[in-house]
Tab-separated table of N, CA and C in Angstrom:
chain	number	residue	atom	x	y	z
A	1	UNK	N	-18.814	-57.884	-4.427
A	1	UNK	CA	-19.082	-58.572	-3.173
A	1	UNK	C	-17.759	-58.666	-2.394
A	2	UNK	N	-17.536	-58.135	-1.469
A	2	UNK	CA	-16.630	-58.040	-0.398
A	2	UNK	C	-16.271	-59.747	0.084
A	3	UNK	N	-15.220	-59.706	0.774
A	3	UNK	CA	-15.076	-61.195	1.472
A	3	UNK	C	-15.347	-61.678	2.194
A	4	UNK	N	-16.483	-60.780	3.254
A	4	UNK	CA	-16.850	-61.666	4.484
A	4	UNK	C	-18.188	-61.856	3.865
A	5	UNK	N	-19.041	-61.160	2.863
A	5	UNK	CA	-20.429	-61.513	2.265
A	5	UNK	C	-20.058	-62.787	1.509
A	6	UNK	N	-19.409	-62.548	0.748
A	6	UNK	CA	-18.480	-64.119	-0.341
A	6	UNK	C	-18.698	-65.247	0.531
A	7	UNK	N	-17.812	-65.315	2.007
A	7	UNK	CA	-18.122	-66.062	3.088
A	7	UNK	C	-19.463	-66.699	3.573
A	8	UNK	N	-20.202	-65.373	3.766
A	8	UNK	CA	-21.394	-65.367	4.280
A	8	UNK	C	-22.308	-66.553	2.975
A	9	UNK	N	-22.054	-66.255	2.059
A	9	UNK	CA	-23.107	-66.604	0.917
A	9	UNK	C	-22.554	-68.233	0.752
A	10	UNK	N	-21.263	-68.321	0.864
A	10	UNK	CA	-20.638	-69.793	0.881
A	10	UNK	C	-21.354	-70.640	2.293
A	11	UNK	N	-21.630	-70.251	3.229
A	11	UNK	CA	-21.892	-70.898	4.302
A	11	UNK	C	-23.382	-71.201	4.144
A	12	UNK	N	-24.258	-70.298	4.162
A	12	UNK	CA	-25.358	-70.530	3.524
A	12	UNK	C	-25.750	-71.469	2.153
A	13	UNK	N	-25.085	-71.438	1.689
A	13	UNK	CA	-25.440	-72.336	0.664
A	13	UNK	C	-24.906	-74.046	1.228
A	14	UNK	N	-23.505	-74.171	1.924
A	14	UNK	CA	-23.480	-75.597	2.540
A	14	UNK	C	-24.684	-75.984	3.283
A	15	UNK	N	-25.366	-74.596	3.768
A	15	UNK	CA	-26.103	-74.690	5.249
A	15	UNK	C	-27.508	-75.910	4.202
A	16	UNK	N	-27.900	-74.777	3.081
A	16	UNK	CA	-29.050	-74.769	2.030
A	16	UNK	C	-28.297	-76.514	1.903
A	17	UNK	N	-27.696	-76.831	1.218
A	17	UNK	CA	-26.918	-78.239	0.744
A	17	UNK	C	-27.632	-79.353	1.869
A	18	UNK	N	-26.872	-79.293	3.134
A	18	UNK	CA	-27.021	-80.399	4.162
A	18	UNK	C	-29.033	-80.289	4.611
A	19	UNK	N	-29.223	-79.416	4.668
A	19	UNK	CA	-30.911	-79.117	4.637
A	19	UNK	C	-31.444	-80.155	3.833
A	20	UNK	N	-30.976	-79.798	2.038
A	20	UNK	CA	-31.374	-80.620	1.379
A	20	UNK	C	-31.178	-82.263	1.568
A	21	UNK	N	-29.975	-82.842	1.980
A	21	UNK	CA	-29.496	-84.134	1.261
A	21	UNK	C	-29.621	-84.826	2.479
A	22	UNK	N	-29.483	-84.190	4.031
A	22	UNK	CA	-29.794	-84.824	5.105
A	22	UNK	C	-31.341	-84.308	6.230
A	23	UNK	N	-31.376	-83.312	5.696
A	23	UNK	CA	-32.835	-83.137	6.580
A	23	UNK	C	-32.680	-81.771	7.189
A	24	UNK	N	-31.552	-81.882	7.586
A	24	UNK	CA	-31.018	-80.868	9.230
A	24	UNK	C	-29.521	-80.470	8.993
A	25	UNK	N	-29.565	-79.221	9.306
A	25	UNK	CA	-27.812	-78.565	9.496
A	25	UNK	C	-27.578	-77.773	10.873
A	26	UNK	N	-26.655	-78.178	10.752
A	26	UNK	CA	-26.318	-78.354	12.456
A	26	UNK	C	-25.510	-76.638	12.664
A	27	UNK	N	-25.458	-75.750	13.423
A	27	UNK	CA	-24.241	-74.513	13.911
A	27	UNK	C	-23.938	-74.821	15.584
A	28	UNK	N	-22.401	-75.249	15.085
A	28	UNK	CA	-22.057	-75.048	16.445
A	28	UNK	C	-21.237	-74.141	16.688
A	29	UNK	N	-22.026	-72.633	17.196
A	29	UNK	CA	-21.309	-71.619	17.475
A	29	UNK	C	-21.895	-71.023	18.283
A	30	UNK	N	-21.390	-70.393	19.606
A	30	UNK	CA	-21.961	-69.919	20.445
A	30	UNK	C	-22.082	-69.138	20.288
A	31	UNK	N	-21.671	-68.057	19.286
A	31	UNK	CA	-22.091	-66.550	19.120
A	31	UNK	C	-23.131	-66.065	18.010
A	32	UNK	N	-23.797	-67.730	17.184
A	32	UNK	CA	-24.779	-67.329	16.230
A	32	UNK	C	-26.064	-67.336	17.309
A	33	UNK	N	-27.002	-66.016	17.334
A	33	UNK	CA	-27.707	-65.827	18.215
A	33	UNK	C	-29.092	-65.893	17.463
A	34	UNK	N	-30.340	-65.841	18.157
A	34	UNK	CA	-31.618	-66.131	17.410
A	34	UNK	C	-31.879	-64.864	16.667
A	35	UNK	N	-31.258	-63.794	16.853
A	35	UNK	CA	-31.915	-62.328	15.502
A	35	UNK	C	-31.005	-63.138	14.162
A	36	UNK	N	-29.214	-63.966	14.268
A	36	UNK	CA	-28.939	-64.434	13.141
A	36	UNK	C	-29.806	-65.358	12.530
A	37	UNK	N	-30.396	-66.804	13.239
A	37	UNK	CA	-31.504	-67.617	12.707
A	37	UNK	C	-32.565	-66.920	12.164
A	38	UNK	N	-33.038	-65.889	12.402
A	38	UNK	CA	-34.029	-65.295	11.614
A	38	UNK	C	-33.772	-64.960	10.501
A	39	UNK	N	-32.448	-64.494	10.615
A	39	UNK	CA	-32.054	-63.725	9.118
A	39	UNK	C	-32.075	-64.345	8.044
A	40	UNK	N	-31.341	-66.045	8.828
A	40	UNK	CA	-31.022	-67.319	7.896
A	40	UNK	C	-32.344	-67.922	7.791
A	41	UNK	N	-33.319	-67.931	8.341
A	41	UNK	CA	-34.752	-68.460	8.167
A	41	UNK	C	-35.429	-67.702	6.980
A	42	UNK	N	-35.237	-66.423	7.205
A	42	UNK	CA	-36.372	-65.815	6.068
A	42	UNK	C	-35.303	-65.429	4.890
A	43	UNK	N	-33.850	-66.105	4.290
A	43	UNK	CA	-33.097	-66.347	3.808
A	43	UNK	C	-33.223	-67.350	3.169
A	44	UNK	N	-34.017	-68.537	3.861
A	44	UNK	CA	-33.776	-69.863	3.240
A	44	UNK	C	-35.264	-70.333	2.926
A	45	UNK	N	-36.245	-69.765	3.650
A	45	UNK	CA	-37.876	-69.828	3.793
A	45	UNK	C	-38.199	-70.214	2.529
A	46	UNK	N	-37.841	-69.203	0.994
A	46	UNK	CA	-38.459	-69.520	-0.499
A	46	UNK	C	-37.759	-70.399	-0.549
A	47	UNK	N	-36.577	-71.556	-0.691
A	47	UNK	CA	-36.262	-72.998	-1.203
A	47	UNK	C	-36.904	-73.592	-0.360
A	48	UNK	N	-36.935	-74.151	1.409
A	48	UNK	CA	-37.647	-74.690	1.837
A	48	UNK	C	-39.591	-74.701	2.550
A	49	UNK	N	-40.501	-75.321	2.337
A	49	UNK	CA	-41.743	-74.880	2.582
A	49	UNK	C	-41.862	-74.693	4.403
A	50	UNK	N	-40.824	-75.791	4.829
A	50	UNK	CA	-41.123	-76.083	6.282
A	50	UNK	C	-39.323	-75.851	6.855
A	51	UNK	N	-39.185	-75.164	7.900
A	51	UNK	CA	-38.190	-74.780	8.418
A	51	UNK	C	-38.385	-74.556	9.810
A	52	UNK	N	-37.577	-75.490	10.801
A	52	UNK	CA	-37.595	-75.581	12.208
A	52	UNK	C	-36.339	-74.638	12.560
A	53	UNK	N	-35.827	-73.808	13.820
A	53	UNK	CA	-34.762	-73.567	14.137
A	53	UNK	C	-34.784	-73.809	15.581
A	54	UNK	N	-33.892	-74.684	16.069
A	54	UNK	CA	-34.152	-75.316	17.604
A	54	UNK	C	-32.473	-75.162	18.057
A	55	UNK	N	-32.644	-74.535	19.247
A	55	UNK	CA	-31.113	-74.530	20.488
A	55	UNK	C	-31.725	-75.655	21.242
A	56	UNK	N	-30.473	-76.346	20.902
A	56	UNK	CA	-30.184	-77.625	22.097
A	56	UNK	C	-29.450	-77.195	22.663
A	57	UNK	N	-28.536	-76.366	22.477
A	57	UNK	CA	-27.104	-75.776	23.617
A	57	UNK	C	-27.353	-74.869	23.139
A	58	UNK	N	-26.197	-74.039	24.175
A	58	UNK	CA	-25.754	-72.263	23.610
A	58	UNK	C	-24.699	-72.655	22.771
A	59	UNK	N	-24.176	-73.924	22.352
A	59	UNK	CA	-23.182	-74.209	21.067
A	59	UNK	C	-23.754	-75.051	20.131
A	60	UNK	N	-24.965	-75.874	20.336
A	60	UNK	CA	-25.516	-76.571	19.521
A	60	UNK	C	-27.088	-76.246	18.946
A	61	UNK	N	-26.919	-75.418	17.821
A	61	UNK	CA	-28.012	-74.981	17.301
A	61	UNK	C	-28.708	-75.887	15.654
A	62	UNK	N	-29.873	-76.120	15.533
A	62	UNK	CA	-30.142	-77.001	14.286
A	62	UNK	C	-31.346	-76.506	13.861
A	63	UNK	N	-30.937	-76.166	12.114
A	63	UNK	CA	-32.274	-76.076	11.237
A	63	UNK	C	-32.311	-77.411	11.112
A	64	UNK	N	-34.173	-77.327	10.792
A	64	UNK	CA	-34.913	-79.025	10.408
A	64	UNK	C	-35.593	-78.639	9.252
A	65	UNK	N	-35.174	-79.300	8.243
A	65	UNK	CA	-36.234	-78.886	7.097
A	65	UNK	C	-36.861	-80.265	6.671
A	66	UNK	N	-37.151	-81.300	7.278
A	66	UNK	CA	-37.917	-82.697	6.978
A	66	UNK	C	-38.004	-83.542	7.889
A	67	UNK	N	-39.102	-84.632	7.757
A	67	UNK	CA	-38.809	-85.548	8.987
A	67	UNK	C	-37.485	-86.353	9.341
A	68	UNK	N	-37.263	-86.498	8.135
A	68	UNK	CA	-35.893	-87.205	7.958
A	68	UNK	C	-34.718	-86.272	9.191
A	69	UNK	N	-34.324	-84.984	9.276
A	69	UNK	CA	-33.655	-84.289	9.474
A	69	UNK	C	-34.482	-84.494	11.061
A	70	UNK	N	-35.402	-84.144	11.654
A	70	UNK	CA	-36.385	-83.902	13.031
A	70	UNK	C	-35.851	-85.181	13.425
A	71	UNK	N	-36.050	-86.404	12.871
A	71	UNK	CA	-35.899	-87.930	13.516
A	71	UNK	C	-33.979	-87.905	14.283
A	72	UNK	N	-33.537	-87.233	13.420
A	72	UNK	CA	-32.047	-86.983	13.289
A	72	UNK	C	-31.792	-86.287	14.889
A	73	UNK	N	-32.410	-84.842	14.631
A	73	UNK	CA	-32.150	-84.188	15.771
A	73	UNK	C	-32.807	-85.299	16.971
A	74	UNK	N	-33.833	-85.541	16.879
A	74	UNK	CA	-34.190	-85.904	18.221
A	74	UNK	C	-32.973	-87.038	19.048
A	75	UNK	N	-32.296	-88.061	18.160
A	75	UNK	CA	-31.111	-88.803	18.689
A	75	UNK	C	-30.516	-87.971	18.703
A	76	UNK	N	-29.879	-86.819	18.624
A	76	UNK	CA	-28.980	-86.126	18.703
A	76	UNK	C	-29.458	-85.236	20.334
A	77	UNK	N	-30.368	-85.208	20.249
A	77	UNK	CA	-31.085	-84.908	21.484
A	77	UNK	C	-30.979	-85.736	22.827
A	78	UNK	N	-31.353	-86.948	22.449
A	78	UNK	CA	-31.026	-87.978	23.183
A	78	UNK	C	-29.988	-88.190	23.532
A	79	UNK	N	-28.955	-88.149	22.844
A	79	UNK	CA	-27.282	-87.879	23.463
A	79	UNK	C	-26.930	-86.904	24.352
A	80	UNK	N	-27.439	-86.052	24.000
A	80	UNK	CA	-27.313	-85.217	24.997
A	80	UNK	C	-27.884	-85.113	26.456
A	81	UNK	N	-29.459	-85.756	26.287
A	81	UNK	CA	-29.768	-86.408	27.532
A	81	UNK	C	-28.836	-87.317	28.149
A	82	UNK	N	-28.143	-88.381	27.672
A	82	UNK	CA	-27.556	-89.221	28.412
A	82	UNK	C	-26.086	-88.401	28.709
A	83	UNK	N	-25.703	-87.456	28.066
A	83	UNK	CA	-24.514	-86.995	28.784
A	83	UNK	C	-24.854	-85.937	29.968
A	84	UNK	N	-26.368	-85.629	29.771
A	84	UNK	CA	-26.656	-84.727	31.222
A	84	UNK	C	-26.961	-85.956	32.387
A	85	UNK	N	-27.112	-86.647	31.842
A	85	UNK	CA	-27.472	-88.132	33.412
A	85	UNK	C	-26.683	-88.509	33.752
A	86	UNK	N	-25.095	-88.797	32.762
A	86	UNK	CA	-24.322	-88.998	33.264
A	86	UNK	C	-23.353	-88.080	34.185
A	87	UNK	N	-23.338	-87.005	33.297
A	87	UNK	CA	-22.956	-85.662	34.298
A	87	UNK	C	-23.456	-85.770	35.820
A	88	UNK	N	-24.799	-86.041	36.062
A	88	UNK	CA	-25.588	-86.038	37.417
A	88	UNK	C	-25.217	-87.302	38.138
A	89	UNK	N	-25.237	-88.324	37.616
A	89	UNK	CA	-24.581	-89.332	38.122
A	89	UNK	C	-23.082	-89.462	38.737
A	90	UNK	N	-22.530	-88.404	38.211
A	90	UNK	CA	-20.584	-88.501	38.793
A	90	UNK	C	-20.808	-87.513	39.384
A	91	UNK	N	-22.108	-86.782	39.512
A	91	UNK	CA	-21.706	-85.276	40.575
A	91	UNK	C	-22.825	-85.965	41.910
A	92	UNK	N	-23.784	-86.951	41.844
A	92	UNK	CA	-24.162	-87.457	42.794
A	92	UNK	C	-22.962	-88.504	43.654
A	93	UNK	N	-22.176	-89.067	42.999
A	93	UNK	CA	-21.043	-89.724	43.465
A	93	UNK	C	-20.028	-89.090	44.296
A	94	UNK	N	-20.024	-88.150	43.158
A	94	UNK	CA	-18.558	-87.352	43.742
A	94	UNK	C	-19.006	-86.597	45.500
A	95	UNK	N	-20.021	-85.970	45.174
A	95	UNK	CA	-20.513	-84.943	46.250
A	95	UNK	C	-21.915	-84.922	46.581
A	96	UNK	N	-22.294	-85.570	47.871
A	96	UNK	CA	-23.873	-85.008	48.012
A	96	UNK	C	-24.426	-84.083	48.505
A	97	UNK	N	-23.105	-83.015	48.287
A	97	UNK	CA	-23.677	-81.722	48.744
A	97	UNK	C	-23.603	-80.686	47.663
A	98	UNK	N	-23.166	-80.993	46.498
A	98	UNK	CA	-23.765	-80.539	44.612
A	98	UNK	C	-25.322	-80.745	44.344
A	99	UNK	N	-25.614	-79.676	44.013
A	99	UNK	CA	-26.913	-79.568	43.606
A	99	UNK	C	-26.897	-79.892	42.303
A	100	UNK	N	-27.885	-81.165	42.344
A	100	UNK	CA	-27.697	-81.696	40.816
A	100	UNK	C	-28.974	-81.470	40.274
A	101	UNK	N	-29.983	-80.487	40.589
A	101	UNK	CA	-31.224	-80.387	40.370
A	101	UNK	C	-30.920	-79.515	38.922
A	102	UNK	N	-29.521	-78.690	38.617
A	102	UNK	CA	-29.497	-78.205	37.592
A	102	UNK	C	-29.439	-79.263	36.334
A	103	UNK	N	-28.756	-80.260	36.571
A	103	UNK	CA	-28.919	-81.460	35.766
A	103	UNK	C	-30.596	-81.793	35.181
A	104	UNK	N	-30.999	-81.888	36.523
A	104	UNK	CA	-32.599	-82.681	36.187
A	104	UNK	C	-33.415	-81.019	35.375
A	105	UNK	N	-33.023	-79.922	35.647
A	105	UNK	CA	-34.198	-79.480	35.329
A	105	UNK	C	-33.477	-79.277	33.366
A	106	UNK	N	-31.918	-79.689	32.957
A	106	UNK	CA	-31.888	-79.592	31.817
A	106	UNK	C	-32.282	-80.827	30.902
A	107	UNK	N	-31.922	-81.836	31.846
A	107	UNK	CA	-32.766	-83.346	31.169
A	107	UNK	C	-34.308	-82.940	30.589
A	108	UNK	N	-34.643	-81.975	31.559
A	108	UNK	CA	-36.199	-81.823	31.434
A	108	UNK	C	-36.343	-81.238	30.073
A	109	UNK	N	-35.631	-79.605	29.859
A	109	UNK	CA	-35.915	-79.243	28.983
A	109	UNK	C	-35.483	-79.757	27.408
A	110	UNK	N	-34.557	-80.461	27.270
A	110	UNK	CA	-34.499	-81.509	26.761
A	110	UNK	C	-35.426	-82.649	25.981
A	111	UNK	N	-35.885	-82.378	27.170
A	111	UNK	CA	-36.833	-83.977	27.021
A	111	UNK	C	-38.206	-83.104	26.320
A	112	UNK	N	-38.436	-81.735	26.899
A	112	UNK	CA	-39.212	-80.733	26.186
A	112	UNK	C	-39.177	-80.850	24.717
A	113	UNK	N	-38.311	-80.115	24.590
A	113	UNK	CA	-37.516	-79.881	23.130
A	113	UNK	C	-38.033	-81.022	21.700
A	114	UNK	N	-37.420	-82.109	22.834
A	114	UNK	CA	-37.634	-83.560	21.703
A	114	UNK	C	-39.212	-84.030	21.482
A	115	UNK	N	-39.895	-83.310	22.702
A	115	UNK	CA	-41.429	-83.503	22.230
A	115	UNK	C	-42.072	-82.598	21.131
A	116	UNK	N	-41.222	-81.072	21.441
A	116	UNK	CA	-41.959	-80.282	20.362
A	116	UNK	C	-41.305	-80.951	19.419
A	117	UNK	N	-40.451	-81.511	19.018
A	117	UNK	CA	-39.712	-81.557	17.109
A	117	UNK	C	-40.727	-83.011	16.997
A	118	UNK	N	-41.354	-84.151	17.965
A	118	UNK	CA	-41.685	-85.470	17.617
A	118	UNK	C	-43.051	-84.875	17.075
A	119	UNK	N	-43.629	-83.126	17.771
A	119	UNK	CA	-44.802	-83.103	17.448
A	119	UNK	C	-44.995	-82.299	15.855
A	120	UNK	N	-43.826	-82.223	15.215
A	120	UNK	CA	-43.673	-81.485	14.520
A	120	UNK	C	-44.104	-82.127	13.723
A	121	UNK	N	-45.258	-80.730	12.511
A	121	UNK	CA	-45.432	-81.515	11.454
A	121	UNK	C	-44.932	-80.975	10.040
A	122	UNK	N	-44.248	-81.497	9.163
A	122	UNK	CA	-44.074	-80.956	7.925
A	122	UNK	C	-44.969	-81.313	6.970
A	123	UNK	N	-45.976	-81.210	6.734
A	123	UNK	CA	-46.809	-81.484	6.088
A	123	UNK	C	-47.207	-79.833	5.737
């Protein structure tokens, strides 16, 4: 086994670890793209029965493997809502000639997001 597979197999297994003991493992990397989540999905699919993979950002990406882990993301979700309101709020201040509709339409999807994981079922 070469050293970037060695790597590869070490990361995956923290990934497999935090899945287990907290619910959800978090990648914040902007260059892991959704053909990599697949790879790592049908990688990790035989230990877990139920496996979510959700982009909240193009840097904040999260497997969910329990409710425990879904309840997790969704505040983690929620933070991020309030830093897009606040964002809109200092660019409505600053300038009312900023289009802050990019704000509202990411609150939105957001607010999307946190409905599909509340509707999620692991069962």
């Amino acid at each position: 086994m070469n050293e970037l597979q060695k790597e590869y197999s070490q990361w995956l297994d923290r990934l497999s670890s935090d899945l287990r003991s907290q619910g959800y493992a978090s990648v914040l990397n902007k260059e892991f793209v959704e053909r990599d989540a697949t790879i790592v999905l049908n990688h990790l699919l035989p230990e877990f029965t139920h496996l979510i993979y959700i982009e909240v950002e193009s840097y904040k990406k999260y497997f969910i493997a329990d409710y425990s882990g879904r309840n997790t993301v969704v505040k983690l979700i929620d933070r991020s809502i309030d830093h897009q309101k606040t964002a809109r709020l200092r660019t409505l201040e600053n300038s009312r000639l900023t289009d802050h509709y990019l704000f509202e339409q990411e609150i939105n999807r957001l607010k999307s997001l946190q409905s599909l994981l509340e509707h999620s079922d692991f069962e």
